PDB file of C-alpha atoms in Angstrom:
ATOM      1  CA  MET A   1      66.227  86.702 143.024  1.00 51.00           C
ATOM      2  CA  TYR A   2      69.158  85.460 140.947  1.00 53.00           C
ATOM      3  CA  LEU A   3      69.454  88.811 139.166  1.00 52.00           C
ATOM      4  CA  THR A   4      69.676  90.518 142.551  1.00 57.00           C
ATOM      5  CA  GLY A   5      72.523  88.190 143.478  1.00 60.00           C
ATOM      6  CA  TRP A   6      74.423  89.010 140.299  1.00 58.00           C
ATOM      7  CA  LEU A   7      73.978  92.742 140.893  1.00 53.00           C
ATOM      8  CA  LEU A   8      75.141  92.484 144.488  1.00 58.00           C
ATOM      9  CA  LEU A   9      78.136  90.451 143.403  1.00 62.00           C
ATOM     10  CA  GLY A  10      78.988  93.065 140.779  1.00 58.00           C
ATOM     11  CA  ILE A  11      78.759  95.872 143.318  1.00 49.00           C
ATOM     12  CA  TRP A  12      80.942  93.957 145.746  1.00 58.00           C
ATOM     13  CA  LEU A  13      83.579  93.339 143.094  1.00 59.00           C
ATOM     14  CA  LEU A  14      83.631  96.983 142.077  1.00 53.00           C
ATOM     15  CA  ASN A  15      84.069  98.086 145.675  1.00 58.00           C
ATOM     16  CA  ALA A  16      86.918  95.616 146.073  1.00 54.00           C
ATOM     17  CA  CYS A  17      89.008  97.155 143.289  1.00 46.00           C
ATOM     18  CA  LYS A  18      92.080  98.520 145.055  1.00 46.00           C
ATOM     19  CA  SER A  19      94.904  97.795 142.630  1.00 42.00           C
ATOM     20  CA  SER A  20      96.777 100.416 140.626  1.00 43.00           C
ATOM     21  CA  GLU A  21      96.130 101.159 136.974  1.00 38.00           C
ATOM     22  CA  LYS A  22      99.092  98.991 136.016  1.00 45.00           C
ATOM     23  CA  THR A  23      97.481  95.894 137.535  1.00 56.00           C
ATOM     24  CA  THR A  24      93.869  96.390 136.490  1.00 76.00           C
ATOM     25  CA  ALA A  25      91.971  93.377 135.234  1.00 72.00           C
ATOM     26  CA  ALA A  26      91.351  95.109 131.920  1.00 68.00           C
ATOM     27  CA  ALA A  27      95.068  94.974 131.136  1.00 85.00           C
ATOM     28  CA  LEU A  28      95.518  91.243 131.678  1.00 91.00           C
ATOM     29  CA  PRO A  29      97.168  89.142 128.976  1.00 91.00           C
ATOM     30  CA  THR A  30      94.690  87.331 126.780  1.00 93.00           C
ATOM     31  CA  LEU A  31      94.328  83.648 127.638  1.00 97.00           C
ATOM     32  CA  SER A  32      91.739  81.082 126.647  1.00 97.00           C
ATOM     33  CA  ALA A  33      89.425  79.562 129.247  1.00 98.00           C
ATOM     34  CA  THR A  34      91.099  76.201 128.628  1.00 98.00           C
ATOM     35  CA  GLU A  35      94.557  77.615 129.335  1.00 98.00           C
ATOM     36  CA  ILE A  36      93.336  79.387 132.471  1.00 98.00           C
ATOM     37  CA  LEU A  37      91.817  76.138 133.753  1.00 98.00           C
ATOM     38  CA  LYS A  38      95.041  74.267 133.005  1.00 98.00           C
ATOM     39  CA  ARG A  39      97.122  76.801 134.955  1.00 98.00           C
ATOM     40  CA  ALA A  40      94.663  76.842 137.846  1.00 98.00           C
ATOM     41  CA  VAL A  41      94.880  73.064 138.226  1.00 98.00           C
ATOM     42  CA  ALA A  42      98.686  73.187 138.088  1.00 98.00           C
ATOM     43  CA  ALA A  43      98.831  75.960 140.708  1.00 98.00           C
ATOM     44  CA  ALA A  44      96.510  74.024 143.022  1.00 98.00           C
ATOM     45  CA  GLY A  45      98.646  70.900 142.939  1.00 97.00           C
ATOM     46  CA  GLY A  46      98.290  69.220 139.556  1.00 97.00           C
ATOM     47  CA  ASP A  47      97.187  65.595 139.395  1.00 96.00           C
ATOM     48  CA  THR A  48      97.106  65.116 143.182  1.00 96.00           C
ATOM     49  CA  TRP A  49      94.796  68.085 143.638  1.00 97.00           C
ATOM     50  CA  GLN A  50      92.663  67.256 140.623  1.00 97.00           C
ATOM     51  CA  ARG A  51      91.981  63.676 141.712  1.00 96.00           C
ATOM     52  CA  PRO A  52      92.392  63.535 145.493  1.00 97.00           C
ATOM     53  CA  GLN A  53      91.105  60.592 147.484  1.00 97.00           C
ATOM     54  CA  THR A  54      90.166  62.248 150.760  1.00 97.00           C
ATOM     55  CA  LEU A  55      90.339  65.576 152.585  1.00 97.00           C
ATOM     56  CA  VAL A  56      89.799  66.359 156.270  1.00 97.00           C
ATOM     57  CA  LEU A  57      89.459  69.995 157.368  1.00 97.00           C
ATOM     58  CA  GLN A  58      89.188  71.137 160.979  1.00 98.00           C
ATOM     59  CA  GLY A  59      88.891  74.625 162.390  1.00 98.00           C
ATOM     60  CA  THR A  60      86.451  77.265 163.583  1.00 98.00           C
ATOM     61  CA  ALA A  61      83.628  79.236 161.995  1.00 98.00           C
ATOM     62  CA  ASP A  62      81.376  82.223 162.535  1.00 98.00           C
ATOM     63  CA  PHE A  63      77.789  81.889 161.352  1.00 98.00           C
ATOM     64  CA  PHE A  64      75.664  84.926 160.497  1.00 98.00           C
ATOM     65  CA  PRO A  65      71.991  83.925 160.053  1.00 96.00           C
ATOM     66  CA  ASP A  66      70.442  86.036 157.290  1.00 96.00           C
ATOM     67  CA  GLY A  67      73.785  87.826 157.162  1.00 97.00           C
ATOM     68  CA  ARG A  68      73.102  89.641 160.450  1.00 97.00           C
ATOM     69  CA  GLN A  69      75.953  90.664 162.724  1.00 98.00           C
ATOM     70  CA  ASP A  70      73.688  90.814 165.787  1.00 97.00           C
ATOM     71  CA  MET A  71      72.774  87.117 165.336  1.00 97.00           C
ATOM     72  CA  LYS A  72      76.359  85.892 165.015  1.00 98.00           C
ATOM     73  CA  MET A  73      77.138  82.394 166.324  1.00 97.00           C
ATOM     74  CA  HIS A  74      80.650  81.090 166.866  1.00 98.00           C
ATOM     75  CA  PHE A  75      81.615  77.444 166.414  1.00 98.00           C
ATOM     76  CA  ASP A  76      84.884  76.430 168.033  1.00 97.00           C
ATOM     77  CA  LYS A  77      84.539  73.044 166.343  1.00 98.00           C
ATOM     78  CA  TYR A  78      83.904  73.050 162.612  1.00 98.00           C
ATOM     79  CA  ALA A  79      84.950  70.114 160.446  1.00 98.00           C
ATOM     80  CA  MET A  80      84.572  68.638 156.993  1.00 97.00           C
ATOM     81  CA  TYR A  81      85.302  65.040 156.015  1.00 97.00           C
ATOM     82  CA  ARG A  82      85.373  64.275 152.308  1.00 97.00           C
ATOM     83  CA  VAL A  83      85.814  61.224 150.108  1.00 97.00           C
ATOM     84  CA  TYR A  84      86.026  62.411 146.518  1.00 97.00           C
ATOM     85  CA  PRO A  85      84.201  60.748 143.620  1.00 95.00           C
ATOM     86  CA  PRO A  86      86.216  59.364 140.685  1.00 93.00           C
ATOM     87  CA  GLU A  87      83.950  61.228 138.259  1.00 94.00           C
ATOM     88  CA  ASN A  88      81.377  64.029 138.343  1.00 94.00           C
ATOM     89  CA  ASP A  89      79.049  65.382 135.669  1.00 94.00           C
ATOM     90  CA  GLU A  90      76.750  67.566 137.803  1.00 94.00           C
ATOM     91  CA  ALA A  91      78.142  70.432 139.842  1.00 95.00           C
ATOM     92  CA  HIS A  92      75.399  71.049 142.362  1.00 94.00           C
ATOM     93  CA  LYS A  93      74.542  67.536 143.449  1.00 92.00           C
ATOM     94  CA  ALA A  94      75.997  65.570 146.365  1.00 93.00           C
ATOM     95  CA  ASN A  95      78.622  63.051 145.304  1.00 94.00           C
ATOM     96  CA  GLY A  96      81.307  60.864 146.819  1.00 96.00           C
ATOM     97  CA  ARG A  97      80.985  60.991 150.596  1.00 96.00           C
ATOM     98  CA  VAL A  98      80.880  64.084 152.772  1.00 97.00           C
ATOM     99  CA  ARG A  99      80.226  65.153 156.341  1.00 96.00           C
ATOM    100  CA  PHE A 100      80.091  68.539 158.093  1.00 97.00           C
ATOM    101  CA  ASP A 101      80.016  69.077 161.860  1.00 97.00           C
ATOM    102  CA  ALA A 102      79.466  72.390 163.660  1.00 97.00           C
ATOM    103  CA  ALA A 103      79.481  72.837 167.439  1.00 97.00           C
ATOM    104  CA  GLU A 104      80.264  75.282 170.222  1.00 96.00           C
ATOM    105  CA  GLY A 105      81.769  73.282 173.052  1.00 95.00           C
ATOM    106  CA  ASP A 106      79.440  70.339 173.682  1.00 93.00           C
ATOM    107  CA  SER A 107      76.503  72.065 171.997  1.00 96.00           C
ATOM    108  CA  VAL A 108      76.028  70.614 168.504  1.00 97.00           C
ATOM    109  CA  PHE A 109      74.610  73.037 165.910  1.00 97.00           C
ATOM    110  CA  PHE A 110      74.444  70.620 163.009  1.00 96.00           C
ATOM    111  CA  LYS A 111      75.748  67.355 161.637  1.00 96.00           C
ATOM    112  CA  LEU A 112      75.276  66.761 157.924  1.00 96.00           C
ATOM    113  CA  ALA A 113      76.347  63.547 156.206  1.00 95.00           C
ATOM    114  CA  PHE A 114      76.075  61.825 152.835  1.00 95.00           C
ATOM    115  CA  ASP A 115      77.318  58.238 152.478  1.00 95.00           C
ATOM    116  CA  GLY A 116      77.175  58.078 148.701  1.00 94.00           C
ATOM    117  CA  LYS A 117      73.506  57.151 148.530  1.00 93.00           C
ATOM    118  CA  THR A 118      71.672  58.549 151.544  1.00 93.00           C
ATOM    119  CA  SER A 119      71.820  61.824 153.450  1.00 93.00           C
ATOM    120  CA  SER A 120      71.374  62.059 157.213  1.00 93.00           C
ATOM    121  CA  THR A 121      71.017  65.265 159.157  1.00 93.00           C
ATOM    122  CA  TYR A 122      70.899  66.500 162.711  1.00 95.00           C
ATOM    123  CA  LEU A 123      69.899  70.138 163.203  1.00 96.00           C
ATOM    124  CA  ALA A 124      69.710  71.827 166.577  1.00 96.00           C
ATOM    125  CA  PRO A 125      66.611  73.987 167.140  1.00 96.00           C
ATOM    126  CA  LYS A 126      68.687  77.100 166.345  1.00 96.00           C
ATOM    127  CA  ALA A 127      69.749  75.560 163.019  1.00 97.00           C
ATOM    128  CA  LYS A 128      66.354  74.387 161.770  1.00 96.00           C
ATOM    129  CA  PRO A 129      65.171  77.795 160.450  1.00 96.00           C
ATOM    130  CA  TYR A 130      68.115  77.756 158.015  1.00 95.00           C
ATOM    131  CA  GLU A 131      67.753  74.167 156.850  1.00 95.00           C
ATOM    132  CA  LYS A 132      67.409  75.141 153.179  1.00 94.00           C
ATOM    133  CA  HIS A 133      70.758  76.936 153.262  1.00 94.00           C
ATOM    134  CA  PHE A 134      72.447  73.712 154.401  1.00 93.00           C
ATOM    135  CA  ALA A 135      71.029  71.624 151.538  1.00 93.00           C
ATOM    136  CA  TRP A 136      73.668  69.918 149.394  1.00 92.00           C
ATOM    137  CA  SER A 137      72.338  71.479 146.180  1.00 91.00           C
ATOM    138  CA  ASN A 138      72.911  74.929 147.652  1.00 90.00           C
ATOM    139  CA  ASN A 139      76.498  74.182 148.617  1.00 90.00           C
ATOM    140  CA  PHE A 140      78.057  71.735 146.175  1.00 92.00           C
ATOM    141  CA  GLY A 141      79.806  73.465 143.279  1.00 94.00           C
ATOM    142  CA  PHE A 142      83.521  74.021 143.791  1.00 96.00           C
ATOM    143  CA  GLY A 143      84.553  70.444 143.014  1.00 96.00           C
ATOM    144  CA  ILE A 144      83.297  70.560 139.437  1.00 96.00           C
ATOM    145  CA  ILE A 145      86.423  72.461 138.383  1.00 97.00           C
ATOM    146  CA  ARG A 146      88.385  69.253 138.914  1.00 97.00           C
ATOM    147  CA  PHE A 147      86.444  67.622 136.063  1.00 97.00           C
ATOM    148  CA  ALA A 148      86.017  70.598 133.735  1.00 97.00           C
ATOM    149  CA  ASN A 149      88.513  69.273 131.171  1.00 95.00           C
ATOM    150  CA  SER A 150      86.452  66.081 130.758  1.00 96.00           C
ATOM    151  CA  PRO A 151      84.254  65.329 127.707  1.00 96.00           C
ATOM    152  CA  GLY A 152      80.824  66.950 127.803  1.00 97.00           C
ATOM    153  CA  PHE A 153      81.921  70.084 129.645  1.00 97.00           C
ATOM    154  CA  LYS A 154      81.866  73.584 128.175  1.00 98.00           C
ATOM    155  CA  LEU A 155      84.200  76.433 129.181  1.00 98.00           C
ATOM    156  CA  ASP A 156      83.486  80.103 128.567  1.00 98.00           C
ATOM    157  CA  LEU A 157      85.739  83.067 129.218  1.00 98.00           C
ATOM    158  CA  LEU A 158      83.868  85.908 130.896  1.00 97.00           C
ATOM    159  CA  ALA A 159      84.944  89.496 131.479  1.00 96.00           C
ATOM    160  CA  ASN A 160      88.031  90.022 133.636  1.00 96.00           C
ATOM    161  CA  ASP A 161      87.539  91.627 137.031  1.00 97.00           C
ATOM    162  CA  GLN A 162      89.025  91.720 140.526  1.00 97.00           C
ATOM    163  CA  VAL A 163      88.391  89.861 143.764  1.00 97.00           C
ATOM    164  CA  GLU A 164      89.642  91.590 146.900  1.00 96.00           C
ATOM    165  CA  GLY A 165      91.893  93.734 144.729  1.00 95.00           C
ATOM    166  CA  PHE A 166      93.440  90.756 142.927  1.00 97.00           C
ATOM    167  CA  PRO A 167      93.027  90.938 139.139  1.00 97.00           C
ATOM    168  CA  CYS A 168      91.293  87.748 138.042  1.00 98.00           C
ATOM    169  CA  TYR A 169      90.202  85.846 134.991  1.00 98.00           C
ATOM    170  CA  PHE A 170      86.591  84.703 135.187  1.00 98.00           C
ATOM    171  CA  ILE A 171      85.588  81.421 133.589  1.00 98.00           C
ATOM    172  CA  GLN A 172      82.201  79.723 133.471  1.00 98.00           C
ATOM    173  CA  ILE A 173      81.962  75.946 133.565  1.00 98.00           C
ATOM    174  CA  THR A 174      78.850  74.324 132.124  1.00 98.00           C
ATOM    175  CA  ASP A 175      78.620  70.657 133.091  1.00 97.00           C
ATOM    176  CA  PRO A 176      76.907  67.915 131.036  1.00 96.00           C
ATOM    177  CA  LYS A 177      73.704  68.482 133.034  1.00 94.00           C
ATOM    178  CA  GLN A 178      73.794  72.166 131.965  1.00 95.00           C
ATOM    179  CA  SER A 179      74.514  73.528 135.445  1.00 95.00           C
ATOM    180  CA  LYS A 180      76.683  76.636 135.324  1.00 97.00           C
ATOM    181  CA  THR A 181      79.405  77.546 137.829  1.00 98.00           C
ATOM    182  CA  LEU A 182      81.512  80.693 137.834  1.00 98.00           C
ATOM    183  CA  PHE A 183      85.165  80.724 138.936  1.00 98.00           C
ATOM    184  CA  ALA A 184      87.543  83.638 139.480  1.00 98.00           C
ATOM    185  CA  ILE A 185      91.177  82.701 138.886  1.00 98.00           C
ATOM    186  CA  ASP A 186      93.987  84.942 140.118  1.00 98.00           C
ATOM    187  CA  ALA A 187      95.828  86.293 137.074  1.00 97.00           C
ATOM    188  CA  LYS A 188      99.218  86.271 138.846  1.00 97.00           C
ATOM    189  CA  ASN A 189      99.426  82.953 140.664  1.00 98.00           C
ATOM    190  CA  PHE A 190      96.297  81.249 139.241  1.00 98.00           C
ATOM    191  CA  TYR A 191      94.832  80.490 142.657  1.00 98.00           C
ATOM    192  CA  ILE A 192      91.067  79.968 142.701  1.00 98.00           C
ATOM    193  CA  ARG A 193      89.733  83.004 144.563  1.00 98.00           C
ATOM    194  CA  MET A 194      85.989  82.719 144.053  1.00 98.00           C
ATOM    195  CA  VAL A 195      83.208  80.357 143.010  1.00 98.00           C
ATOM    196  CA  GLY A 196      79.602  81.386 142.350  1.00 97.00           C
ATOM    197  CA  PHE A 197      76.359  79.733 141.252  1.00 97.00           C
ATOM    198  CA  ASN A 198      72.575  79.990 141.433  1.00 95.00           C
ATOM    199  CA  THR A 199      70.731  78.190 144.229  1.00 95.00           C
ATOM    200  CA  GLU A 200      67.149  77.796 145.412  1.00 93.00           C
ATOM    201  CA  VAL A 201      67.829  80.337 148.176  1.00 94.00           C
ATOM    202  CA  GLY A 202      69.514  82.948 145.993  1.00 94.00           C
ATOM    203  CA  TYR A 203      72.834  83.538 144.329  1.00 96.00           C
ATOM    204  CA  HIS A 204      75.670  81.932 146.294  1.00 96.00           C
ATOM    205  CA  TYR A 205      79.360  82.712 146.098  1.00 97.00           C
ATOM    206  CA  ARG A 206      82.459  82.007 148.140  1.00 97.00           C
ATOM    207  CA  ILE A 207      85.697  83.904 148.589  1.00 98.00           C
ATOM    208  CA  TYR A 208      88.878  81.879 149.164  1.00 98.00           C
ATOM    209  CA  SER A 209      92.040  83.235 150.804  1.00 98.00           C
ATOM    210  CA  ASP A 210      94.988  82.445 153.116  1.00 98.00           C
ATOM    211  CA  PHE A 211      96.289  79.632 150.917  1.00 98.00           C
ATOM    212  CA  LYS A 212      98.642  77.002 152.331  1.00 98.00           C
ATOM    213  CA  GLN A 213     100.413  74.009 150.851  1.00 96.00           C
ATOM    214  CA  ALA A 214      99.767  70.636 152.435  1.00 93.00           C
ATOM    215  CA  PRO A 215     102.862  68.968 153.907  1.00 87.00           C
ATOM    216  CA  ASN A 216     104.392  66.157 151.843  1.00 86.00           C
ATOM    217  CA  VAL A 217     101.759  66.328 149.112  1.00 94.00           C
ATOM    218  CA  SER A 218     101.082  68.654 146.190  1.00 96.00           C
ATOM    219  CA  PHE A 219      97.810  70.225 147.337  1.00 97.00           C
ATOM    220  CA  LEU A 220      96.940  73.908 147.838  1.00 98.00           C
ATOM    221  CA  GLN A 221      94.236  74.601 150.430  1.00 97.00           C
ATOM    222  CA  PRO A 222      92.577  77.954 151.162  1.00 98.00           C
ATOM    223  CA  THR A 223      92.409  78.142 154.961  1.00 98.00           C
ATOM    224  CA  ARG A 224      89.817  80.904 155.013  1.00 98.00           C
ATOM    225  CA  VAL A 225      86.482  80.553 153.194  1.00 98.00           C
ATOM    226  CA  ARG A 226      83.618  83.053 153.302  1.00 98.00           C
ATOM    227  CA  LEU A 227      80.152  82.045 152.133  1.00 97.00           C
ATOM    228  CA  TYR A 228      77.616  84.561 150.801  1.00 97.00           C
ATOM    229  CA  PHE A 229      73.956  84.297 149.814  1.00 96.00           C
ATOM    230  CA  GLU A 230      72.414  87.189 147.886  1.00 95.00           C
ATOM    231  CA  GLY A 231      75.437  89.352 148.724  1.00 96.00           C
ATOM    232  CA  ALA A 232      75.247  88.878 152.519  1.00 97.00           C
ATOM    233  CA  LYS A 233      77.942  86.930 154.388  1.00 98.00           C
ATOM    234  CA  TRP A 234      76.514  83.855 156.097  1.00 97.00           C
ATOM    235  CA  MET A 235      79.646  81.999 157.121  1.00 98.00           C
ATOM    236  CA  ASP A 236      83.310  82.792 157.777  1.00 98.00           C
ATOM    237  CA  ILE A 237      85.378  79.619 158.124  1.00 98.00           C
ATOM    238  CA  ASN A 238      88.980  79.379 159.291  1.00 98.00           C
ATOM    239  CA  TRP A 239      90.597  75.992 158.788  1.00 98.00           C
ATOM    240  CA  LYS A 240      93.308  75.405 161.395  1.00 97.00           C
ATOM    241  CA  GLN A 241      94.525  72.066 160.072  1.00 96.00           C
ATOM    242  CA  PHE A 242      93.924  69.784 157.137  1.00 96.00           C
ATOM    243  CA  ALA A 243      94.996  66.363 155.879  1.00 96.00           C
ATOM    244  CA  VAL A 244      94.986  65.037 152.318  1.00 97.00           C
ATOM    245  CA  ASN A 245      94.579  61.415 151.213  1.00 96.00           C
ATOM    246  CA  GLN A 246      94.391  59.999 154.740  1.00 95.00           C
ATOM    247  CA  PRO A 247      92.041  57.058 155.502  1.00 96.00           C
ATOM    248  CA  ILE A 248      88.543  57.936 156.753  1.00 96.00           C
ATOM    249  CA  ASP A 249      86.269  55.370 158.381  1.00 94.00           C
ATOM    250  CA  PRO A 250      83.253  54.875 156.036  1.00 93.00           C
ATOM    251  CA  GLN A 251      80.968  54.641 159.083  1.00 92.00           C
ATOM    252  CA  LEU A 252      81.560  58.325 159.712  1.00 93.00           C
ATOM    253  CA  PHE A 253      79.263  59.108 156.782  1.00 94.00           C
ATOM    254  CA  VAL A 254      76.469  56.664 157.595  1.00 89.00           C
ATOM    255  CA  ALA A 255      74.625  58.598 160.285  1.00 72.00           C
ATOM    256  CA  ALA A 256      74.785  62.168 161.510  1.00 66.00           C
ATOM    257  CA  GLY A 257      72.737  61.730 164.665  1.00 59.00           C
ATOM    258  CA  LYS A 258      73.484  63.823 167.719  1.00 53.00           C
TER     259      LYS A 258
END
């Protein structure tokens, strides 16, 4: 299953190559994985981005069960509330505090919450068949890049390639628990354009785009995120607004009941 995901990802990347010969990934300057990570953190916002306190994202999303266009669901309310952990040594495990809400009008699709110790979940009947895809272990992964320069982590430089026509460096982060996470870093501006990792429901990767700077704080946020499992797009999220380091009521994470 995982091999299939890697092959599909490779095919997708090859089909996305639209740049001229002068900007091909093969011609990129040689940089170490450590230097690429350093530049990526700086481009994203430096210390503020690397150790944020909280993040609130609100927008809309389209959900494609099993990647199928004919089963598309639209959520006009899609939100994430996040309290970041001070440390992290395992990429694909829930940490800090987090909550996701998805709804169309007054019809709730799911509410997923983790208060730092316990998870609580509400899934509408339409959401229950895809419960495994909403599991924390199948979705946590991006945040590990914030800790990748900590002791116990290993960085590897993989072959250069392109994401949506943007030449990218690819680095692999191995955390102290030996979980591996792949990141594609734009070779021009060092924005993080992709993350990928193995999950129990197949290879998962995300494409990040439409980057915007937060007002009054050094923090770069991609306002469009597309989620793929085994090469098929499951979710297309558009964040309309976001807030960094604003207080969040801890009770928000305690229960995710309807």
